């Protein structure tokens, strides 16, 4: 027995935003790719500063700090500055790392499918199953031929954003509260 808990407004909003970002990425894939690299650079800087702050705060109380945190923080800040200042270099690194992340993300989503099926969301289940199997195949193609990844990564990002947006829209339209579905 399925029980509806209302419309998934947050998922709908996320879906619309992701579709809009996907369309923007298709309009200018090079800019989208550089934008992703710059955001990763800023995230690395913030995480590096947090690691350095952890080192400083722990050292104050214990007399010594976790040296690994300090080294990690310094390297993160340096990598973040490099990515933000030279996004072209970041694009080359992203070309190699993106397919690995893509495959890991798709496998992660596939592991959650049994819960989706238990909640009675069969349309969403099959859509997500096919989508993530295709994602794994695409990830392996990008690993086998990195040039495909280099020249198509901006479009792949755009397509992935569109697919995530459509996935969120489908989830919003097929919104079921998982807890209510388990209490038959």
PDB file of C-alpha atoms in Angstrom:
ATOM      1  CA  UNK A   1       0.000   0.000   0.000  1.00  0.00           C
ATOM      2  CA  UNK A   2       1.359   3.387  -1.003  1.00  0.00           C
ATOM      3  CA  UNK A   3       0.702   6.425   1.104  1.00  0.00           C
ATOM      4  CA  UNK A   4       1.241   9.876  -0.302  1.00  0.00           C
ATOM      5  CA  UNK A   5       2.680  12.551   1.906  1.00  0.00           C
ATOM      6  CA  UNK A   6       2.318  15.486  -0.454  1.00  0.00           C
ATOM      7  CA  UNK A   7       4.268  17.055  -3.236  1.00  0.00           C
ATOM      8  CA  UNK A   8       8.077  17.209  -3.072  1.00  0.00           C
ATOM      9  CA  UNK A   9       8.533  20.989  -3.323  1.00  0.00           C
ATOM     10  CA  UNK A  10      12.196  20.952  -2.354  1.00  0.00           C
ATOM     11  CA  UNK A  11      12.957  18.283  -4.940  1.00  0.00           C
ATOM     12  CA  UNK A  12      10.989  20.255  -7.519  1.00  0.00           C
ATOM     13  CA  UNK A  13      13.006  23.397  -6.788  1.00  0.00           C
ATOM     14  CA  UNK A  14      16.289  21.460  -6.943  1.00  0.00           C
ATOM     15  CA  UNK A  15      15.191  19.869 -10.219  1.00  0.00           C
ATOM     16  CA  UNK A  16      14.359  23.202 -11.843  1.00  0.00           C
ATOM     17  CA  UNK A  17      17.668  24.701 -10.659  1.00  0.00           C
ATOM     18  CA  UNK A  18      19.683  21.713 -11.920  1.00  0.00           C
ATOM     19  CA  UNK A  19      17.935  21.780 -15.306  1.00  0.00           C
ATOM     20  CA  UNK A  20      18.682  25.527 -15.610  1.00  0.00           C
ATOM     21  CA  UNK A  21      22.354  24.929 -14.740  1.00  0.00           C
ATOM     22  CA  UNK A  22      22.477  22.079 -17.257  1.00  0.00           C
ATOM     23  CA  UNK A  23      21.125  24.337 -20.005  1.00  0.00           C
ATOM     24  CA  UNK A  24      23.701  26.987 -19.069  1.00  0.00           C
ATOM     25  CA  UNK A  25      26.462  24.367 -19.238  1.00  0.00           C
ATOM     26  CA  UNK A  26      25.355  23.402 -22.751  1.00  0.00           C
ATOM     27  CA  UNK A  27      25.387  27.040 -23.824  1.00  0.00           C
ATOM     28  CA  UNK A  28      28.990  27.497 -22.674  1.00  0.00           C
ATOM     29  CA  UNK A  29      30.636  24.171 -21.720  1.00  0.00           C
ATOM     30  CA  UNK A  30      34.132  25.643 -21.357  1.00  0.00           C
ATOM     31  CA  UNK A  31      32.907  28.254 -18.892  1.00  0.00           C
ATOM     32  CA  UNK A  32      30.928  25.607 -16.986  1.00  0.00           C
ATOM     33  CA  UNK A  33      34.022  23.435 -16.693  1.00  0.00           C
ATOM     34  CA  UNK A  34      36.182  26.333 -15.507  1.00  0.00           C
ATOM     35  CA  UNK A  35      33.445  27.273 -13.045  1.00  0.00           C
ATOM     36  CA  UNK A  36      33.485  23.766 -11.563  1.00  0.00           C
ATOM     37  CA  UNK A  37      37.277  23.932 -11.228  1.00  0.00           C
ATOM     38  CA  UNK A  38      37.146  27.350  -9.536  1.00  0.00           C
ATOM     39  CA  UNK A  39      34.443  26.167  -7.098  1.00  0.00           C
ATOM     40  CA  UNK A  40      36.619  23.131  -6.283  1.00  0.00           C
ATOM     41  CA  UNK A  41      39.561  25.497  -5.727  1.00  0.00           C
ATOM     42  CA  UNK A  42      37.559  27.668  -3.345  1.00  0.00           C
ATOM     43  CA  UNK A  43      36.356  24.582  -1.476  1.00  0.00           C
ATOM     44  CA  UNK A  44      39.973  23.378  -1.148  1.00  0.00           C
ATOM     45  CA  UNK A  45      41.032  26.765   0.247  1.00  0.00           C
ATOM     46  CA  UNK A  46      38.212  26.736   2.813  1.00  0.00           C
ATOM     47  CA  UNK A  47      38.969  23.143   3.868  1.00  0.00           C
ATOM     48  CA  UNK A  48      42.673  23.952   4.087  1.00  0.00           C
ATOM     49  CA  UNK A  49      42.028  26.946   6.320  1.00  0.00           C
ATOM     50  CA  UNK A  50      39.789  24.755   8.504  1.00  0.00           C
ATOM     51  CA  UNK A  51      42.604  22.174   8.825  1.00  0.00           C
ATOM     52  CA  UNK A  52      45.111  24.875   9.773  1.00  0.00           C
ATOM     53  CA  UNK A  53      42.661  26.305  12.325  1.00  0.00           C
ATOM     54  CA  UNK A  54      42.238  22.815  13.796  1.00  0.00           C
ATOM     55  CA  UNK A  55      45.995  22.507  14.150  1.00  0.00           C
ATOM     56  CA  UNK A  56      46.213  25.901  15.883  1.00  0.00           C
ATOM     57  CA  UNK A  57      43.343  25.171  18.278  1.00  0.00           C
ATOM     58  CA  UNK A  58      44.609  21.724  19.266  1.00  0.00           C
ATOM     59  CA  UNK A  59      48.196  22.917  19.695  1.00  0.00           C
ATOM     60  CA  UNK A  60      47.050  25.595  22.126  1.00  0.00           C
ATOM     61  CA  UNK A  61      45.477  23.012  24.473  1.00  0.00           C
ATOM     62  CA  UNK A  62      47.867  20.096  24.165  1.00  0.00           C
ATOM     63  CA  UNK A  63      51.227  21.704  23.533  1.00  0.00           C
ATOM     64  CA  UNK A  64      51.513  20.022  20.170  1.00  0.00           C
ATOM     65  CA  UNK A  65      49.219  19.777  17.190  1.00  0.00           C
ATOM     66  CA  UNK A  66      48.336  17.120  14.703  1.00  0.00           C
ATOM     67  CA  UNK A  67      51.087  17.728  12.159  1.00  0.00           C
ATOM     68  CA  UNK A  68      49.144  15.914   9.472  1.00  0.00           C
ATOM     69  CA  UNK A  69      46.333  18.455   9.795  1.00  0.00           C
ATOM     70  CA  UNK A  70      48.780  21.316   9.334  1.00  0.00           C
ATOM     71  CA  UNK A  71      50.434  19.720   6.300  1.00  0.00           C
ATOM     72  CA  UNK A  72      47.054  18.831   4.805  1.00  0.00           C
ATOM     73  CA  UNK A  73      45.800  22.362   5.384  1.00  0.00           C
ATOM     74  CA  UNK A  74      48.803  23.962   3.733  1.00  0.00           C
ATOM     75  CA  UNK A  75      48.596  21.605   0.743  1.00  0.00           C
ATOM     76  CA  UNK A  76      44.838  22.197   0.412  1.00  0.00           C
ATOM     77  CA  UNK A  77      45.282  25.968   0.417  1.00  0.00           C
ATOM     78  CA  UNK A  78      48.091  25.703  -2.147  1.00  0.00           C
ATOM     79  CA  UNK A  79      46.021  23.390  -4.373  1.00  0.00           C
ATOM     80  CA  UNK A  80      42.986  25.653  -4.035  1.00  0.00           C
ATOM     81  CA  UNK A  81      44.976  28.728  -5.021  1.00  0.00           C
ATOM     82  CA  UNK A  82      46.416  26.834  -7.991  1.00  0.00           C
ATOM     83  CA  UNK A  83      42.970  25.712  -9.143  1.00  0.00           C
ATOM     84  CA  UNK A  84      41.470  29.185  -8.741  1.00  0.00           C
ATOM     85  CA  UNK A  85      44.418  30.952 -10.409  1.00  0.00           C
ATOM     86  CA  UNK A  86      45.042  28.392 -13.179  1.00  0.00           C
ATOM     87  CA  UNK A  87      41.722  26.702 -13.980  1.00  0.00           C
ATOM     88  CA  UNK A  88      43.226  25.230 -17.176  1.00  0.00           C
ATOM     89  CA  UNK A  89      45.481  22.985 -15.105  1.00  0.00           C
ATOM     90  CA  UNK A  90      42.499  22.051 -12.991  1.00  0.00           C
ATOM     91  CA  UNK A  91      40.552  21.095 -16.099  1.00  0.00           C
ATOM     92  CA  UNK A  92      43.253  18.557 -17.004  1.00  0.00           C
ATOM     93  CA  UNK A  93      43.190  17.066 -13.499  1.00  0.00           C
ATOM     94  CA  UNK A  94      39.389  17.057 -13.492  1.00  0.00           C
ATOM     95  CA  UNK A  95      39.448  15.214 -16.819  1.00  0.00           C
ATOM     96  CA  UNK A  96      41.124  12.305 -15.060  1.00  0.00           C
ATOM     97  CA  UNK A  97      39.240  12.440 -11.751  1.00  0.00           C
ATOM     98  CA  UNK A  98      35.731  13.140 -13.056  1.00  0.00           C
ATOM     99  CA  UNK A  99      35.172   9.678 -14.604  1.00  0.00           C
ATOM    100  CA  UNK A 100      36.244   7.987 -11.365  1.00  0.00           C
ATOM    101  CA  UNK A 101      33.869  10.162  -9.344  1.00  0.00           C
ATOM    102  CA  UNK A 102      31.122   9.608 -11.932  1.00  0.00           C
ATOM    103  CA  UNK A 103      31.411   5.811 -11.587  1.00  0.00           C
ATOM    104  CA  UNK A 104      31.551   5.972  -7.761  1.00  0.00           C
ATOM    105  CA  UNK A 105      28.495   8.248  -7.630  1.00  0.00           C
ATOM    106  CA  UNK A 106      26.478   5.973  -9.908  1.00  0.00           C
ATOM    107  CA  UNK A 107      27.414   2.871  -7.905  1.00  0.00           C
ATOM    108  CA  UNK A 108      26.421   4.685  -4.713  1.00  0.00           C
ATOM    109  CA  UNK A 109      23.011   5.553  -6.170  1.00  0.00           C
ATOM    110  CA  UNK A 110      22.502   1.961  -7.313  1.00  0.00           C
ATOM    111  CA  UNK A 111      23.098   0.681  -3.774  1.00  0.00           C
ATOM    112  CA  UNK A 112      20.123   2.757  -2.561  1.00  0.00           C
ATOM    113  CA  UNK A 113      17.702   1.322  -5.105  1.00  0.00           C
ATOM    114  CA  UNK A 114      16.373  -1.515  -2.892  1.00  0.00           C
ATOM    115  CA  UNK A 115      15.026   1.133  -0.478  1.00  0.00           C
ATOM    116  CA  UNK A 116      13.372   2.954  -3.363  1.00  0.00           C
ATOM    117  CA  UNK A 117      11.709  -0.275  -4.453  1.00  0.00           C
ATOM    118  CA  UNK A 118      10.539  -1.018  -0.887  1.00  0.00           C
ATOM    119  CA  UNK A 119       8.928   2.406  -0.749  1.00  0.00           C
ATOM    120  CA  UNK A 120       6.831   1.465  -3.774  1.00  0.00           C
ATOM    121  CA  UNK A 121       8.358   3.954  -6.182  1.00  0.00           C
ATOM    122  CA  UNK A 122       8.612   1.700  -9.238  1.00  0.00           C
ATOM    123  CA  UNK A 123       8.748   4.463 -11.887  1.00  0.00           C
ATOM    124  CA  UNK A 124      11.527   6.236 -10.058  1.00  0.00           C
ATOM    125  CA  UNK A 125      13.247   2.896  -9.405  1.00  0.00           C
ATOM    126  CA  UNK A 126      13.528   1.948 -13.092  1.00  0.00           C
ATOM    127  CA  UNK A 127      14.452   5.467 -14.182  1.00  0.00           C
ATOM    128  CA  UNK A 128      17.286   5.624 -11.620  1.00  0.00           C
ATOM    129  CA  UNK A 129      18.433   2.075 -12.425  1.00  0.00           C
ATOM    130  CA  UNK A 130      18.799   2.779 -16.153  1.00  0.00           C
ATOM    131  CA  UNK A 131      20.275   6.233 -15.576  1.00  0.00           C
ATOM    132  CA  UNK A 132      23.018   4.983 -13.264  1.00  0.00           C
ATOM    133  CA  UNK A 133      23.921   1.959 -15.394  1.00  0.00           C
ATOM    134  CA  UNK A 134      24.371   4.348 -18.329  1.00  0.00           C
ATOM    135  CA  UNK A 135      26.456   6.595 -16.051  1.00  0.00           C
ATOM    136  CA  UNK A 136      28.790   3.734 -15.164  1.00  0.00           C
ATOM    137  CA  UNK A 137      29.226   2.852 -18.839  1.00  0.00           C
ATOM    138  CA  UNK A 138      29.942   6.507 -19.690  1.00  0.00           C
ATOM    139  CA  UNK A 139      32.463   6.724 -16.838  1.00  0.00           C
ATOM    140  CA  UNK A 140      34.361   3.709 -18.132  1.00  0.00           C
ATOM    141  CA  UNK A 141      34.351   5.116 -21.675  1.00  0.00           C
ATOM    142  CA  UNK A 142      35.876   8.349 -20.343  1.00  0.00           C
ATOM    143  CA  UNK A 143      38.569   6.365 -18.473  1.00  0.00           C
ATOM    144  CA  UNK A 144      39.455   4.293 -21.538  1.00  0.00           C
ATOM    145  CA  UNK A 145      39.762   7.362 -23.780  1.00  0.00           C
ATOM    146  CA  UNK A 146      40.688  10.456 -21.734  1.00  0.00           C
ATOM    147  CA  UNK A 147      40.476  12.649 -24.856  1.00  0.00           C
ATOM    148  CA  UNK A 148      36.754  11.982 -24.934  1.00  0.00           C
ATOM    149  CA  UNK A 149      36.645  13.162 -21.355  1.00  0.00           C
ATOM    150  CA  UNK A 150      38.762  16.256 -22.080  1.00  0.00           C
ATOM    151  CA  UNK A 151      36.731  17.457 -25.056  1.00  0.00           C
ATOM    152  CA  UNK A 152      33.314  16.465 -23.789  1.00  0.00           C
ATOM    153  CA  UNK A 153      33.539  17.131 -20.053  1.00  0.00           C
ATOM    154  CA  UNK A 154      31.709  20.461 -20.250  1.00  0.00           C
ATOM    155  CA  UNK A 155      28.882  18.772 -22.143  1.00  0.00           C
ATOM    156  CA  UNK A 156      28.937  15.791 -19.802  1.00  0.00           C
ATOM    157  CA  UNK A 157      28.581  18.171 -16.866  1.00  0.00           C
ATOM    158  CA  UNK A 158      25.674  19.861 -18.629  1.00  0.00           C
ATOM    159  CA  UNK A 159      24.033  16.523 -19.403  1.00  0.00           C
ATOM    160  CA  UNK A 160      24.601  15.269 -15.877  1.00  0.00           C
ATOM    161  CA  UNK A 161      23.046  18.409 -14.416  1.00  0.00           C
ATOM    162  CA  UNK A 162      20.061  17.992 -16.734  1.00  0.00           C
ATOM    163  CA  UNK A 163      19.682  14.334 -15.791  1.00  0.00           C
ATOM    164  CA  UNK A 164      19.980  15.098 -12.071  1.00  0.00           C
ATOM    165  CA  UNK A 165      17.386  17.823 -12.542  1.00  0.00           C
ATOM    166  CA  UNK A 166      15.018  15.464 -14.350  1.00  0.00           C
ATOM    167  CA  UNK A 167      15.681  12.851 -11.671  1.00  0.00           C
ATOM    168  CA  UNK A 168      14.697  15.390  -8.988  1.00  0.00           C
ATOM    169  CA  UNK A 169      11.595  16.383 -10.946  1.00  0.00           C
ATOM    170  CA  UNK A 170      10.542  12.724 -11.304  1.00  0.00           C
ATOM    171  CA  UNK A 171      11.136  12.227  -7.568  1.00  0.00           C
ATOM    172  CA  UNK A 172       9.059  15.332  -6.792  1.00  0.00           C
ATOM    173  CA  UNK A 173       6.181  14.076  -8.923  1.00  0.00           C
ATOM    174  CA  UNK A 174       6.414  10.573  -7.415  1.00  0.00           C
ATOM    175  CA  UNK A 175       6.932  11.813  -3.833  1.00  0.00           C
ATOM    176  CA  UNK A 176       6.217   9.206  -1.177  1.00  0.00           C
ATOM    177  CA  UNK A 177       7.284   9.439   2.442  1.00  0.00           C
ATOM    178  CA  UNK A 178       9.529   6.403   2.885  1.00  0.00           C
ATOM    179  CA  UNK A 179       8.595   5.959   6.543  1.00  0.00           C
ATOM    180  CA  UNK A 180       4.865   5.849   5.816  1.00  0.00           C
ATOM    181  CA  UNK A 181       5.463   3.337   3.012  1.00  0.00           C
ATOM    182  CA  UNK A 182       7.142   0.967   5.468  1.00  0.00           C
ATOM    183  CA  UNK A 183       4.220   1.127   7.920  1.00  0.00           C
ATOM    184  CA  UNK A 184       1.613  -0.850   5.949  1.00  0.00           C
TER     185      UNK A 184
END
